[in-house]
mmCIF file of C-alpha atoms in Angstrom:
data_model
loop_
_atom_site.group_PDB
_atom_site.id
_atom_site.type_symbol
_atom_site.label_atom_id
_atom_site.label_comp_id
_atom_site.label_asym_id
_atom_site.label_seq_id
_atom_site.Cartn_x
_atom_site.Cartn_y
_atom_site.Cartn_z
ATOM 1 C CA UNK A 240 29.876 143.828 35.548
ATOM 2 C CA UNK A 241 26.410 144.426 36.467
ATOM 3 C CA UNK A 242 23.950 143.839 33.694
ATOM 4 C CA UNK A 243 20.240 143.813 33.089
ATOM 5 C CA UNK A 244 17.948 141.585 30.744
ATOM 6 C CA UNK A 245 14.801 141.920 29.120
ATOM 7 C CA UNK A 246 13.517 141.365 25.750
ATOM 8 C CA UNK A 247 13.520 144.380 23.257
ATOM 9 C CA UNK A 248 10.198 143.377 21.670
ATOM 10 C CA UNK A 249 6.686 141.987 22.913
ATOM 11 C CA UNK A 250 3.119 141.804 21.336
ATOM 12 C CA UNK A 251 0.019 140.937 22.898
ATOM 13 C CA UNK A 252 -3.869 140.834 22.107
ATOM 14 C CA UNK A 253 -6.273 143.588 23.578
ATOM 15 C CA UNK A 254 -8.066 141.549 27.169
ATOM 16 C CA UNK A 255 -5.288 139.158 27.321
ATOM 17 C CA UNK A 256 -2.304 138.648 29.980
ATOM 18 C CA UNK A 257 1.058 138.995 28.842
ATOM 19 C CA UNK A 258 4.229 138.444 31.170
ATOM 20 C CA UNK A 259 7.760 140.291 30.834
ATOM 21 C CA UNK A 260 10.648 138.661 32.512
ATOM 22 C CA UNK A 261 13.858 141.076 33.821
ATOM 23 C CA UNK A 262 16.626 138.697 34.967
ATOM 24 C CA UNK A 263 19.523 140.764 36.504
ATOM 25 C CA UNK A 264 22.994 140.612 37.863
ATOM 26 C CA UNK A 265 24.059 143.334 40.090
ATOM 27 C CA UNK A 266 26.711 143.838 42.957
ATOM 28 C CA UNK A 267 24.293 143.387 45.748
ATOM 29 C CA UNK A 268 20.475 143.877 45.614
ATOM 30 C CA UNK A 269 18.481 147.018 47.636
ATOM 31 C CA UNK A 270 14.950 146.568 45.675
ATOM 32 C CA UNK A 271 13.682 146.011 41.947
ATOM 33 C CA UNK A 272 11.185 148.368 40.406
ATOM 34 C CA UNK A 273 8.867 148.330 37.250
ATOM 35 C CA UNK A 274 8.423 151.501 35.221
ATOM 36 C CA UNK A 275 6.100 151.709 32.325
ATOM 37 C CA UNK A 276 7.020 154.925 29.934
ATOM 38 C CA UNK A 277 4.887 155.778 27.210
ATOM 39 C CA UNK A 278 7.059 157.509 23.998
ATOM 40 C CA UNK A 279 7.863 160.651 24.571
ATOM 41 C CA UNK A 280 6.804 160.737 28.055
ATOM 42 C CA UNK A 281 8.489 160.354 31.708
ATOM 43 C CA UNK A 282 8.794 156.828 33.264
ATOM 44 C CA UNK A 283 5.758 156.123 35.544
ATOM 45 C CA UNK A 284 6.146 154.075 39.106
ATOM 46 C CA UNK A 285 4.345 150.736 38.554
ATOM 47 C CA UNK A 286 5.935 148.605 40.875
ATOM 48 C CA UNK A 287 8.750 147.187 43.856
ATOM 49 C CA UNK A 288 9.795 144.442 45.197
ATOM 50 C CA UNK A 289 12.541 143.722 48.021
ATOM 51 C CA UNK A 290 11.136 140.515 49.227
ATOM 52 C CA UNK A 291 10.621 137.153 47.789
ATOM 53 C CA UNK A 292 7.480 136.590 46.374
ATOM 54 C CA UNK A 293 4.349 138.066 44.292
ATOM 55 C CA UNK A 294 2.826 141.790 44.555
ATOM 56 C CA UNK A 295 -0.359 142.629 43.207
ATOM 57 C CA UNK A 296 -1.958 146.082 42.056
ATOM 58 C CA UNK A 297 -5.055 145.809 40.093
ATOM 59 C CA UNK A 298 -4.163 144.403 36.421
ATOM 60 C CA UNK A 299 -0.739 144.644 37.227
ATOM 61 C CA UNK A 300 1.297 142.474 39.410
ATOM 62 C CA UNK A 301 5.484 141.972 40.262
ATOM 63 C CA UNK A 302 6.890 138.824 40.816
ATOM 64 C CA UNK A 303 10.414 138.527 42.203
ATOM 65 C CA UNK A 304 13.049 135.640 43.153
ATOM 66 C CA UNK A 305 16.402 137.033 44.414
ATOM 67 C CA UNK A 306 17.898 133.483 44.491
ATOM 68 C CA UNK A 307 17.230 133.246 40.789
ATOM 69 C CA UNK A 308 18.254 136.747 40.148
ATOM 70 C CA UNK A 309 14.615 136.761 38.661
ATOM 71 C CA UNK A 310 11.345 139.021 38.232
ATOM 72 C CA UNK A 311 8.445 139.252 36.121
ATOM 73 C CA UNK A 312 5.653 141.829 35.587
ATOM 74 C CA UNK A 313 2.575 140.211 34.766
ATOM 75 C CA UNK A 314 -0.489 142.550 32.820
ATOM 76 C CA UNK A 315 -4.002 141.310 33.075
ATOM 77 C CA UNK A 316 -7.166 142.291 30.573
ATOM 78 C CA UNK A 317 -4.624 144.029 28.000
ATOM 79 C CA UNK A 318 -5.948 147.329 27.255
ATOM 80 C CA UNK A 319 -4.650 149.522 23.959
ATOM 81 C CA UNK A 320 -3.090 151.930 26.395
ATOM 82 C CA UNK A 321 -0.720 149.560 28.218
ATOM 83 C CA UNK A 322 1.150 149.785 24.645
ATOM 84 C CA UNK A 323 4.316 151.319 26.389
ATOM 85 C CA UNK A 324 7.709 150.601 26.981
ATOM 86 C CA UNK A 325 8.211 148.594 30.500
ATOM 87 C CA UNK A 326 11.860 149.430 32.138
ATOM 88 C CA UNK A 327 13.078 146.955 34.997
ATOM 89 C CA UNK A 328 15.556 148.324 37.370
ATOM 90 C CA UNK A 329 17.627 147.315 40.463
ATOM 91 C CA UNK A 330 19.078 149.032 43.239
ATOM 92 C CA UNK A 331 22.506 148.065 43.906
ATOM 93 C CA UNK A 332 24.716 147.547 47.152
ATOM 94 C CA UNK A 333 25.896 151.494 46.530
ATOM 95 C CA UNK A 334 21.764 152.399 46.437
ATOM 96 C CA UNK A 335 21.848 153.014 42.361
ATOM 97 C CA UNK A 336 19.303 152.517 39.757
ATOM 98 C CA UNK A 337 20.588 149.700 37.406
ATOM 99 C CA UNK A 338 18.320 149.986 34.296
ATOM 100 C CA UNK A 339 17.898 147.042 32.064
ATOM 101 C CA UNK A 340 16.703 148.429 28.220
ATOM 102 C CA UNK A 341 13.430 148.031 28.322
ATOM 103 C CA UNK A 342 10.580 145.880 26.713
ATOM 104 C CA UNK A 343 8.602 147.429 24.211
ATOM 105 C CA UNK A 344 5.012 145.994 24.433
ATOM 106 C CA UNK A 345 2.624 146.594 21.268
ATOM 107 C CA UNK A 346 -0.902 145.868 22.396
ATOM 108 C CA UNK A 347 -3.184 144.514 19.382
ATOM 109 C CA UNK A 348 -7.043 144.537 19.079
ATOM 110 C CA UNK B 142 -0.455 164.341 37.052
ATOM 111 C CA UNK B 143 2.960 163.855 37.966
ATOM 112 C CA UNK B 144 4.185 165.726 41.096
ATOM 113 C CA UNK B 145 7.493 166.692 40.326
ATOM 114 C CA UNK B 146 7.474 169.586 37.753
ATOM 115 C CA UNK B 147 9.957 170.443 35.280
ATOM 116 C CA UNK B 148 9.990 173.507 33.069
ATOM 117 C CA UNK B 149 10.323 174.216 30.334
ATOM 118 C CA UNK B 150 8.758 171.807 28.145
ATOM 119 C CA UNK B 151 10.848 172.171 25.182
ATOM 120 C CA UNK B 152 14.122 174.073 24.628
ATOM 121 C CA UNK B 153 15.850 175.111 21.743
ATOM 122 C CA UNK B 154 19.680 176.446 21.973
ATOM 123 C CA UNK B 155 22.467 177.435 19.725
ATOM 124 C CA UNK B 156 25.576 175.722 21.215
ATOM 125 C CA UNK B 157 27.060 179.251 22.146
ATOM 126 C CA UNK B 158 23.574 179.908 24.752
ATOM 127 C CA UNK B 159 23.601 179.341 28.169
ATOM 128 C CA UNK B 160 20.161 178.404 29.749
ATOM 129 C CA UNK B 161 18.943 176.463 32.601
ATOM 130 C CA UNK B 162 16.324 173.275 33.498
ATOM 131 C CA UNK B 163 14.388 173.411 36.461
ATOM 132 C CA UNK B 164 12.449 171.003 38.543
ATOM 133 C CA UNK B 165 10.503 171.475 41.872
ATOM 134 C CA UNK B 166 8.822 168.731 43.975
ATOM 135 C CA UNK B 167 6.354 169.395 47.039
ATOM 136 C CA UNK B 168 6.295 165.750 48.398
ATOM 137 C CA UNK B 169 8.819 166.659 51.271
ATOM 138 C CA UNK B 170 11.300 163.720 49.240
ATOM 139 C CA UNK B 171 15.184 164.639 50.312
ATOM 140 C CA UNK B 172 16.692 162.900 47.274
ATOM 141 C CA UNK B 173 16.496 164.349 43.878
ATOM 142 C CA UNK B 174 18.272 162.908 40.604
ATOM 143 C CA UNK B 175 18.640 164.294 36.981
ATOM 144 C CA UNK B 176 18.751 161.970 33.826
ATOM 145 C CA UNK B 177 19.460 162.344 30.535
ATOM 146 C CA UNK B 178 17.811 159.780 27.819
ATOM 147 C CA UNK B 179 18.040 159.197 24.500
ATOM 148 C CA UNK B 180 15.674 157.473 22.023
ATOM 149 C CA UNK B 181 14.871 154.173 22.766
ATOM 150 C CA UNK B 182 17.092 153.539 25.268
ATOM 151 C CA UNK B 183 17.298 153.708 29.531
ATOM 152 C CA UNK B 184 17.737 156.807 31.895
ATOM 153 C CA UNK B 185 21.086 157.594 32.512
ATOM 154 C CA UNK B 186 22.127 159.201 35.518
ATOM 155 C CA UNK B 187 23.513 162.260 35.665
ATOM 156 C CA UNK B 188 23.461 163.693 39.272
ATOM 157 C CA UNK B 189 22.154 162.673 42.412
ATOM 158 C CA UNK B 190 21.411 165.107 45.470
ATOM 159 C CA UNK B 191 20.609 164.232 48.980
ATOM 160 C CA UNK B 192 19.323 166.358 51.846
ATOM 161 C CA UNK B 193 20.413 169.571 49.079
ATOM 162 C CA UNK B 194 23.973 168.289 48.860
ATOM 163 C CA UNK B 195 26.066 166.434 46.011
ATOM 164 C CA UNK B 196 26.205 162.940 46.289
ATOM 165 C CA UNK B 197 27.028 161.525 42.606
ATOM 166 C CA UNK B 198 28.223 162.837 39.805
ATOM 167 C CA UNK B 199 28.605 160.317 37.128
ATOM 168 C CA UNK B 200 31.545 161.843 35.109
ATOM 169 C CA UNK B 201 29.329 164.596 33.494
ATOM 170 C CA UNK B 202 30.934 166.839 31.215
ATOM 171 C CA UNK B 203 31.068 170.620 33.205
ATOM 172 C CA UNK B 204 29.160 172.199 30.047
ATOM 173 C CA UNK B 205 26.242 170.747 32.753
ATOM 174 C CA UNK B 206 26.263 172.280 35.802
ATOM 175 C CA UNK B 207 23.781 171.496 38.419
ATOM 176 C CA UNK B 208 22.358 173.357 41.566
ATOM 177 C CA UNK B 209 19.782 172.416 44.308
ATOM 178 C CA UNK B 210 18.818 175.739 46.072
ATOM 179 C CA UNK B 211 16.903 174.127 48.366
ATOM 180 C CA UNK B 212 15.070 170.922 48.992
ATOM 181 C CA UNK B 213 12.456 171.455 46.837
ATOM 182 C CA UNK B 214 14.046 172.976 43.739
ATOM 183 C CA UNK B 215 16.738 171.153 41.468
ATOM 184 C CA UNK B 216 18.417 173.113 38.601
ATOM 185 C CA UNK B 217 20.544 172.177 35.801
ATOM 186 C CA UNK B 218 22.640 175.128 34.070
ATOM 187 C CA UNK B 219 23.531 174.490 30.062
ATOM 188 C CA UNK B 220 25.928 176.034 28.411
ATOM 189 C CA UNK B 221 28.154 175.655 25.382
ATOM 190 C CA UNK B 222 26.464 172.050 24.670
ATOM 191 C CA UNK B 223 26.964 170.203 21.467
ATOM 192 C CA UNK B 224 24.101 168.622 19.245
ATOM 193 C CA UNK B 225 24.952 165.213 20.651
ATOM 194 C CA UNK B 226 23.471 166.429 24.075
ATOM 195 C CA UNK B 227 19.889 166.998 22.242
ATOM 196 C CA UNK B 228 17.865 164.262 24.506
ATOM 197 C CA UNK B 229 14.948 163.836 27.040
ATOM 198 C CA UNK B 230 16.475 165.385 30.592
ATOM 199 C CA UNK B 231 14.582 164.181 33.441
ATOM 200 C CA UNK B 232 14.230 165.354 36.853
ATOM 201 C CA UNK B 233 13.237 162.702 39.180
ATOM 202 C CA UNK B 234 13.040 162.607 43.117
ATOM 203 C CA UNK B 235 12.721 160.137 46.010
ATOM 204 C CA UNK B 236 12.051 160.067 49.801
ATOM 205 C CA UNK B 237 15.556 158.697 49.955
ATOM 206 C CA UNK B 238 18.648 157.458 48.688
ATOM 207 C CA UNK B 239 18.006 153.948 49.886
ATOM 208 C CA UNK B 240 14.858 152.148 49.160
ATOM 209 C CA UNK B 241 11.707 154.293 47.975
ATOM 210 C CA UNK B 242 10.952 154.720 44.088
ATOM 211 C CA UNK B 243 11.966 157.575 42.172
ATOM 212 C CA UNK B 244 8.839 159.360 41.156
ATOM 213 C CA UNK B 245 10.279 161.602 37.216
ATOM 214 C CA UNK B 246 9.104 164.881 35.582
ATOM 215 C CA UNK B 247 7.521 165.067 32.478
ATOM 216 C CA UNK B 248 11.028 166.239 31.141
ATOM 217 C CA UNK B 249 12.264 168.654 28.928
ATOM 218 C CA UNK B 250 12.912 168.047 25.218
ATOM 219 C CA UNK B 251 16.284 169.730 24.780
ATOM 220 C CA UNK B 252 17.505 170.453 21.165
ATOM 221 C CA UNK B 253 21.110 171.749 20.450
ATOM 222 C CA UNK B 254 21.272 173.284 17.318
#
């Protein structure tokens, strides 16, 4: 089966870095994305990765291993409003969106 | 300000009504998905179209019914739904099927009373 983790639950301080892993199985890999979704609201594009390696957008970068079946998104200087839910998802060999649950990240001052 | 719009905002509906979602992007993508999601948990695919024609349909109930009247506009007709259907529907598109991002709607809160 194809399946997606990442923890349920995260806190961090306000101006810190926190880091949420998404480790993944899937029948083939076309590309993992990061989504950030704010309650209530429609996911939000943060991120993708296809290739090996680290990509970096302001405060918030994407890591990704595909040997490893690995990725992490990384948030620098924390700021109230990056409390959000972060989704991970892959695109498999068929081009669908695998979602994993989502990490819900609770930003303290 | 997202780019793909959906309307309306919030619905209400008996489970005897019949009304529709829409959703209209302007960013030339050929792709365009709906999703349905419920509190707390991931999108969940409903329907994919590509270049205006049907290319999945996850085993969605026919009380859902979409349409894509062209390549900018993505509908989604309702009818006899049950209060179990009450969730976030989300309209999403992409440049294609294969390896660009989905950009989503703002959604529409749908209620089934």
């Amino acid at each position: 089966g194809q399946n997606i983790d990442q923890p349920t639950e995260m806190t961090a301080t306000e101006g810190a870095i926190v880091q949420i892993n998404c480790t993944y199985q899937t029948s083939g890999f076309n590309g993992l994305f990061w989504y950030q979704q704010h309650a209530g609201e429609a996911p939000t594009f943060l991120s993708y990765n296809v290739l090996d390696g680290l990509e970096e957008k302001g405060r918030f970068s994407s890591f990704l291993s595909r040997s490893k079946g690995y990725s992490y998104l990384l948030l620098k200087e924390l700021q109230m409003k990056d409390s959000a839910s972060y989704l991970c998802a892959v695109r498999d060999s068929n081009y669908q969106l695998i979602w994993g649950a989502g990490t819900k990240l609770i930003i303290k001052p | 300000d997202t780019e793909v719009t959906q309307t309306p905002k919030h619905l209400v509906m008996g489970m005897t009504n019949k009304k529709s979602l829409k959703c209209e992007q302007h960013m030339g993508h050929r792709a365009m998905y709906w999703y349905k999601q419920k509190a707390k948990k991931p999108p969940e695919l409903m329907f994919v179209y590509s270049y205006e024609k049907l290319s999945i349909n996850e085993s969605v109930p026919s009380r859902f019914s979409p349409e894509c009247p062209n390549s900018s506009l993505l509908n989604l007709h309702l009818h006899a739904l049950q209060p179990e259907d009450s969730a976030l529907y989300l309209c999403a598109s992409s440049q294609g099927l294969e390896y660009s991002p989905l950009h989503f709607g703002n959604g529409t809160r749908l209620t089934v009373t």
